Coordinates of C-alpha atoms in Angstrom, one line a residue:
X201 CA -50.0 29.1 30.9
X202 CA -50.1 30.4 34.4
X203 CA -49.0 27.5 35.9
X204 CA -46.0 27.0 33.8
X205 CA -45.4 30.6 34.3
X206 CA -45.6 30.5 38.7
X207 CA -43.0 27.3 37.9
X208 CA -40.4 29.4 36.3
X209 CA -40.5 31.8 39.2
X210 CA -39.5 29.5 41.7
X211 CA -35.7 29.8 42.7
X212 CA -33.3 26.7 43.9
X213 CA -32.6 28.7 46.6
X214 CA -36.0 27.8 47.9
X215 CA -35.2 24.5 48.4
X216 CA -31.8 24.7 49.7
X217 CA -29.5 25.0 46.6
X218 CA -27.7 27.4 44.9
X219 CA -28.7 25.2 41.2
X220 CA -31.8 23.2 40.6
X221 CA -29.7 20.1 40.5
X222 CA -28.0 20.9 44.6
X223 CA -31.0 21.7 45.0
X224 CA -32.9 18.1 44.5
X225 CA -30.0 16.7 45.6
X226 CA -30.1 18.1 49.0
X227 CA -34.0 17.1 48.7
X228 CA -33.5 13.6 47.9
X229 CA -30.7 13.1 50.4
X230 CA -33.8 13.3 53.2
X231 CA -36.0 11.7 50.8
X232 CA -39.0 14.2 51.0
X233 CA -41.4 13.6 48.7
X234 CA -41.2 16.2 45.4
X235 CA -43.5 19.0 45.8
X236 CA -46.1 19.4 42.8
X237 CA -49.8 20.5 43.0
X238 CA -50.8 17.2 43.8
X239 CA -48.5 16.5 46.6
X240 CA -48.2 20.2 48.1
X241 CA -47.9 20.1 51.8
X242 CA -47.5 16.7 52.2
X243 CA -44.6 16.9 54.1
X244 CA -45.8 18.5 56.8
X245 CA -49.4 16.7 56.4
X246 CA -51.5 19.4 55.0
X247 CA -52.0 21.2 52.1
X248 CA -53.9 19.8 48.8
X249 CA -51.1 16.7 48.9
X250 CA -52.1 15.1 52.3
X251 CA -49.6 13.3 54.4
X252 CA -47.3 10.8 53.2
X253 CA -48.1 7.3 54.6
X254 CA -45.5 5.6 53.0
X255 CA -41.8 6.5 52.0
X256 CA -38.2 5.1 50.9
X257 CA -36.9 2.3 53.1
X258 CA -33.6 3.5 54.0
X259 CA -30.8 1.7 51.6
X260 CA -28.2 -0.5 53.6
X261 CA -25.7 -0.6 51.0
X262 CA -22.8 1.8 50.5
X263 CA -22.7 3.8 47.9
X264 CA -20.3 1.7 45.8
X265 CA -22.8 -1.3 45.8
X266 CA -26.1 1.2 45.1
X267 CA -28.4 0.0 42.3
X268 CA -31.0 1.5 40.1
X269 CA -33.7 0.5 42.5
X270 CA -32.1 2.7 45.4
X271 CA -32.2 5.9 43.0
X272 CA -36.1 5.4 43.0
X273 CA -37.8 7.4 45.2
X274 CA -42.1 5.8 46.4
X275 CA -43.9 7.4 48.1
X276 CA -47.9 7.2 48.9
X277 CA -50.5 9.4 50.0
X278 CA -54.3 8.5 50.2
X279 CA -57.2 9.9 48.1
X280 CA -59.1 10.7 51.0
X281 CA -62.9 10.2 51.0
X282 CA -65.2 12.6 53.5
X283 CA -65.6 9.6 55.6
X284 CA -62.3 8.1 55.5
X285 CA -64.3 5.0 54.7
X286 CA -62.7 2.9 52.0
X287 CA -64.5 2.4 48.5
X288 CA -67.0 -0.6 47.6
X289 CA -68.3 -1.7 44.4
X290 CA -71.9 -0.8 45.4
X291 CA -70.3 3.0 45.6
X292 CA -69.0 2.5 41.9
X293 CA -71.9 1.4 40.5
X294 CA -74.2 4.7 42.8
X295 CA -71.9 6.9 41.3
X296 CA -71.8 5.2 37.7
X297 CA -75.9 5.5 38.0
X298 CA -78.3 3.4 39.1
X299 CA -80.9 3.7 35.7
X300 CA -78.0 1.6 34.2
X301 CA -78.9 -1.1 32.1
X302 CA -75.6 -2.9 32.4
X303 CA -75.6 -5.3 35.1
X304 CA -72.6 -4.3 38.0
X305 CA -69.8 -6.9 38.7
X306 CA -70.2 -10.3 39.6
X307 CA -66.7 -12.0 41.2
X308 CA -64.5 -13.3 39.0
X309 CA -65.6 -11.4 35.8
X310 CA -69.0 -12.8 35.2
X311 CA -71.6 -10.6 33.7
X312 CA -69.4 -7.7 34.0
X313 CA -69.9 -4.6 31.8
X314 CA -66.3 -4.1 29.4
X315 CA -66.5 -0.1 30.6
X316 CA -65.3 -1.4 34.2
X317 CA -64.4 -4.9 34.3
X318 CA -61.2 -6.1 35.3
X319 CA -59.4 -9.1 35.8
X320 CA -60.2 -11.8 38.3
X321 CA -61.6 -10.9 41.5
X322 CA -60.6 -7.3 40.4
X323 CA -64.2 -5.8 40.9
X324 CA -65.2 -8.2 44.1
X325 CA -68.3 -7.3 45.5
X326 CA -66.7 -9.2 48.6
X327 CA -63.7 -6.5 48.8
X328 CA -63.0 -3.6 50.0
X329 CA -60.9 -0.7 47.6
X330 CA -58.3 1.8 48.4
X331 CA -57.2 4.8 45.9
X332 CA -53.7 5.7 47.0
X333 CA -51.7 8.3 44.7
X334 CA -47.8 6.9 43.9
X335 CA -45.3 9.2 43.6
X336 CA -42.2 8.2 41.9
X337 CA -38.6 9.9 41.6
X338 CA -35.7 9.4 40.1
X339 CA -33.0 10.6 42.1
X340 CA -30.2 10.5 40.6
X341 CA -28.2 13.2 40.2
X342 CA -26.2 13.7 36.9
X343 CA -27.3 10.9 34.1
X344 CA -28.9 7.9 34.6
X345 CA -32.1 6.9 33.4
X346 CA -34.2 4.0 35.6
X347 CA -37.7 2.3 34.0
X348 CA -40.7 1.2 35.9
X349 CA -41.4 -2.0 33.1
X350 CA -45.1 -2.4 34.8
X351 CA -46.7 -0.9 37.1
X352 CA -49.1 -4.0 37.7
X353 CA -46.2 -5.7 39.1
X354 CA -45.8 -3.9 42.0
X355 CA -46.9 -5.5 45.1
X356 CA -48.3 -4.7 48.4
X357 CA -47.1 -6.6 51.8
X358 CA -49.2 -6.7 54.7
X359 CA -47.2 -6.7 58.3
X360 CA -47.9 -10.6 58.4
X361 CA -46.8 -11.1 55.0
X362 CA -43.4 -8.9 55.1
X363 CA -42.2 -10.8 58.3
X364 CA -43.0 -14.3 56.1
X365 CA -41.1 -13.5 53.5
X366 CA -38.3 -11.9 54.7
X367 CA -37.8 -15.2 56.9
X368 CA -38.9 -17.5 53.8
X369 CA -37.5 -15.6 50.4
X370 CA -39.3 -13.4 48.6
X371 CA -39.2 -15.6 45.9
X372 CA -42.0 -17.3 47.1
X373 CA -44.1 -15.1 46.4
X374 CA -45.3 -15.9 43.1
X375 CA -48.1 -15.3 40.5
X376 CA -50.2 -17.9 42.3
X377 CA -49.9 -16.5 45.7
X378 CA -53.4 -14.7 47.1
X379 CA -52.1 -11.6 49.0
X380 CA -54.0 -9.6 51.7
X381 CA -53.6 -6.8 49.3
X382 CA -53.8 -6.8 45.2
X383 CA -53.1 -4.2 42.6
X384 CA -56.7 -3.4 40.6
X385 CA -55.4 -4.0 37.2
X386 CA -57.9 -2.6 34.6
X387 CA -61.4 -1.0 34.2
X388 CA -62.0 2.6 35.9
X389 CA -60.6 1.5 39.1
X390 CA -57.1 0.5 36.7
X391 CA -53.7 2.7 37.7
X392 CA -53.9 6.1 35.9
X393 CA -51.2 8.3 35.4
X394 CA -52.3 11.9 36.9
X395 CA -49.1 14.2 36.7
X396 CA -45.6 13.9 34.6
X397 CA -42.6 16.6 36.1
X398 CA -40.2 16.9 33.6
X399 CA -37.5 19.5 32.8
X400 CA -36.4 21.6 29.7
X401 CA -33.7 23.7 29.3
X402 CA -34.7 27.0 28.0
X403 CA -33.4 28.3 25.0
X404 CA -30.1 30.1 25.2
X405 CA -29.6 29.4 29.1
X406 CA -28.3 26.7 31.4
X407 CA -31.7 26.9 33.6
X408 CA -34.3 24.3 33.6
X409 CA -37.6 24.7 33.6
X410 CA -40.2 22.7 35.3
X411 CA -42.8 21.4 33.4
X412 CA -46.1 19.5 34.4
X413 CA -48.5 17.7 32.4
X414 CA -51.5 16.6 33.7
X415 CA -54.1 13.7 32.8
X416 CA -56.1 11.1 33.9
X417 CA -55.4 8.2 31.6
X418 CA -55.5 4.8 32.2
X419 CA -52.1 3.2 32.0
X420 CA -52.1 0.1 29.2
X421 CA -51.2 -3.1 29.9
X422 CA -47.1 -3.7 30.4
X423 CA -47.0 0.4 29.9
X424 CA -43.3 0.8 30.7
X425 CA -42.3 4.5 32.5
X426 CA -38.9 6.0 32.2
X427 CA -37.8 8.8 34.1
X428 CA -34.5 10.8 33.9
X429 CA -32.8 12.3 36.4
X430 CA -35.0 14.1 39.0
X431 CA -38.4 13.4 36.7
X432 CA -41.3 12.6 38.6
X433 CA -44.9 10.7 38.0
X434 CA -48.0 10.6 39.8
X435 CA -50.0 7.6 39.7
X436 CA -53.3 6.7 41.1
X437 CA -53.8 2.8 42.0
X438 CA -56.4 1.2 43.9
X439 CA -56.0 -1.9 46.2
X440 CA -58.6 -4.1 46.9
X441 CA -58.4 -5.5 50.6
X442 CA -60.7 -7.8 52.7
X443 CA -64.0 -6.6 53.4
X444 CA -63.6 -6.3 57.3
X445 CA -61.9 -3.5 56.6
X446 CA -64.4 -0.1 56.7
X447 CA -61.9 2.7 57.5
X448 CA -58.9 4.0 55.8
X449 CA -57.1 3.4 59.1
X450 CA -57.9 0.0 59.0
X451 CA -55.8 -0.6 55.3
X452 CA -53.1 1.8 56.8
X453 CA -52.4 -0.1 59.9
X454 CA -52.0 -3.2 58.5
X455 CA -50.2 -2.5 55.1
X456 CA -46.2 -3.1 55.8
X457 CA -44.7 -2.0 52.7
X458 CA -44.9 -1.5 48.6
X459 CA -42.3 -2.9 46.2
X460 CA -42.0 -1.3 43.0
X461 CA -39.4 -3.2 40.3
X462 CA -36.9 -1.0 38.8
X463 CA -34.8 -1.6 36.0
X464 CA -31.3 0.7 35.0
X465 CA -32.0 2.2 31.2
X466 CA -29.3 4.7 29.8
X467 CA -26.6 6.2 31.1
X468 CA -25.3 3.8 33.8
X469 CA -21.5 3.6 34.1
X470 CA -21.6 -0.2 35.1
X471 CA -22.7 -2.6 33.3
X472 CA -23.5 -5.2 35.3
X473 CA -25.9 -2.4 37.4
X474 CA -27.3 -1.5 33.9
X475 CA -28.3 -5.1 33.2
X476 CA -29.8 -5.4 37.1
X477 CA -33.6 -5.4 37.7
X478 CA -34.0 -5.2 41.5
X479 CA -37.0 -3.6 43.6
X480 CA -37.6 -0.1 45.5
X481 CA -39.4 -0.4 49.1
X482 CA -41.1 2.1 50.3
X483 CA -42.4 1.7 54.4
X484 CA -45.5 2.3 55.8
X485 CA -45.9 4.7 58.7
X486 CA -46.7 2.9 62.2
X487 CA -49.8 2.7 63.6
X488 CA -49.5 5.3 66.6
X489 CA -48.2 8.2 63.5
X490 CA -51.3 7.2 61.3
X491 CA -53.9 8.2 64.1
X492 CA -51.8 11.7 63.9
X493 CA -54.0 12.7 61.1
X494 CA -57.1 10.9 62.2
X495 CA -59.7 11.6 64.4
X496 CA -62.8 9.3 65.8
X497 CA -66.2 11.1 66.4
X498 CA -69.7 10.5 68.1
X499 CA -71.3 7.5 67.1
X500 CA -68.8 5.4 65.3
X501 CA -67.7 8.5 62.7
X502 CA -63.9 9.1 61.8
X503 CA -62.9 11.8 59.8
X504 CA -59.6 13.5 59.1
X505 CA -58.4 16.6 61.4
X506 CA -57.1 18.4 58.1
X507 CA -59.8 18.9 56.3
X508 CA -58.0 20.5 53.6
X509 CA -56.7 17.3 52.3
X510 CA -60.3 16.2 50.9
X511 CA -59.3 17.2 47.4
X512 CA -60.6 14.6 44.4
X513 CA -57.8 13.6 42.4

């Protein structure tokens, strides 16, 4: 197809190597997010991508102590709405119809229609959603694949919560604990996957090609994803977050960081790293570099200064 086609076009040179693997290399040394048609521009905050608003806490160790979770590259844009107003479930059910005979969402699962329920407290009509788009990377050069086991176990820290825990253990956070933030884990709101990058080698050649699938399907429950060297998904997740919170700026400015766990799959050298399940951070921007891409109107209104970005998933 065409796009498949403009793919095999593009040159390593383009993105400072002389091969496509210096090439990503010298990419994922500054950790800028891959470019694909749903993350184009991102880098420099326009384009159909949007900006990045969250991207890989810089590793402390050395190289020798690395682990599969710092060859995981998380990064986040926002699915922008025209407002920048964050979604409610009285938008769901306008857009859903309002000649439905199915009754909405009542918290915690009661009365709630199979096509878009989800578990508790999933659909609140009390909460305030958030569809972000997840990019993830392995970046790890040579072999080495790394797994995702769940995306539902990710987990979003609020400033508050990030500066508890790192003084208290992470280990406290637990299954019971009610976050600011919480992963919708099912229903049409549930994570979908919306692009895998993979590469082939041609037939005959030592060239790679670049190839994209797209989709829109909603990930199953414990739906593990593997990516080898350089692969990249896109996901779409929503987070629900407290109701006093209208704006897209007001998630943004609060969220600290997003902690995806990683285990190592095939082709580590050590074994003790192979058998390691650890976590990838990725960082929030600051306050003061979210309003960059912000602007407040007349009468209470906010609305993006790149329009360009408000492109549905």
């Amino acid at each position: 197809n065409s796009s498949s086609s403009n793919n095999r076009k593009r040159r390593p040179t383009t993105y400072g190597g002389s091969t496509w693997k210096d090439a990503y290399c010298a990419l994922s040394s500054t950790m800028r997010i891959p470019e694909t048609s749903l993350t184009s521009g991102a880098t420099s905050g326009s384009g159909s991508g949007g900006a990045v608003f969250a991207s890989p806490r810089r590793g402390r160790r050395s190289s020798k102590q690395k682990e599969a979770a710092d060859y995981l590259g998380v990064w986040c844009l926002v699915n922008h709405a025209e407002n920048c107003r964050v979604k409610t479930v009285e938008s769901l059910y306008r857009r859903r119809g309002r000649g439905s005979v199915q009754p909405l969402i009542i918290s915690n699962n009661v009365n709630c229609p199979s096509s878009i329920s989800g578990s508790v407290n999933s659909y609140n009509p009390n909460k305030h959603y958030l569809e972000i788009k997840l990019c993830l990377q392995n970046t790890k050069s040579g072999y080495g694949s790394i797994s995702i086991p769940s995306i539902r176990d990710l987990t979003v820290a609020s400033l508050e919560e990030e500066e508890y825990f790192e003084a208290w253990g992470w280990d406290k956070w637990t299954n019971e604990y009610e976050s600011t933030f919480e992963i919708v884990q099912s229903g049409v709101w549930g994570p979908k996957l919306l692009l895998r990058r993979q590469f082939s080698e041609e037939d005959g050649d030592d060239v790679h090609s670049l190839n994209d699938s797209h989709s829109s399907n909603i990930l199953s429950n414990n739906k593990e994803i593997v990516l080898r060297p350089f692969e990249t998904v896109v996901l779409s997740i929503h987070i629900s977050c407290p109701s006093d919170m209208v704006y897209e700026t007001d998630v943004l400015s609060t969220l600290s960081c997003i902690r995806v766990p990683v285990s190592a799959r095939e082709g580590w050298q050590c074994t003790a790293t192979k058998k390691a399940s650890n976590l990838a951070v990725a960082e929030f921007l600051d306050e003061d570099l979210i309003w960059e891409y912000y602007v407040q109107l007349p009468g209470g209104c906010m609305s993006l200064i790149d329009r360009s970005q408000l492109v549905p998933m």
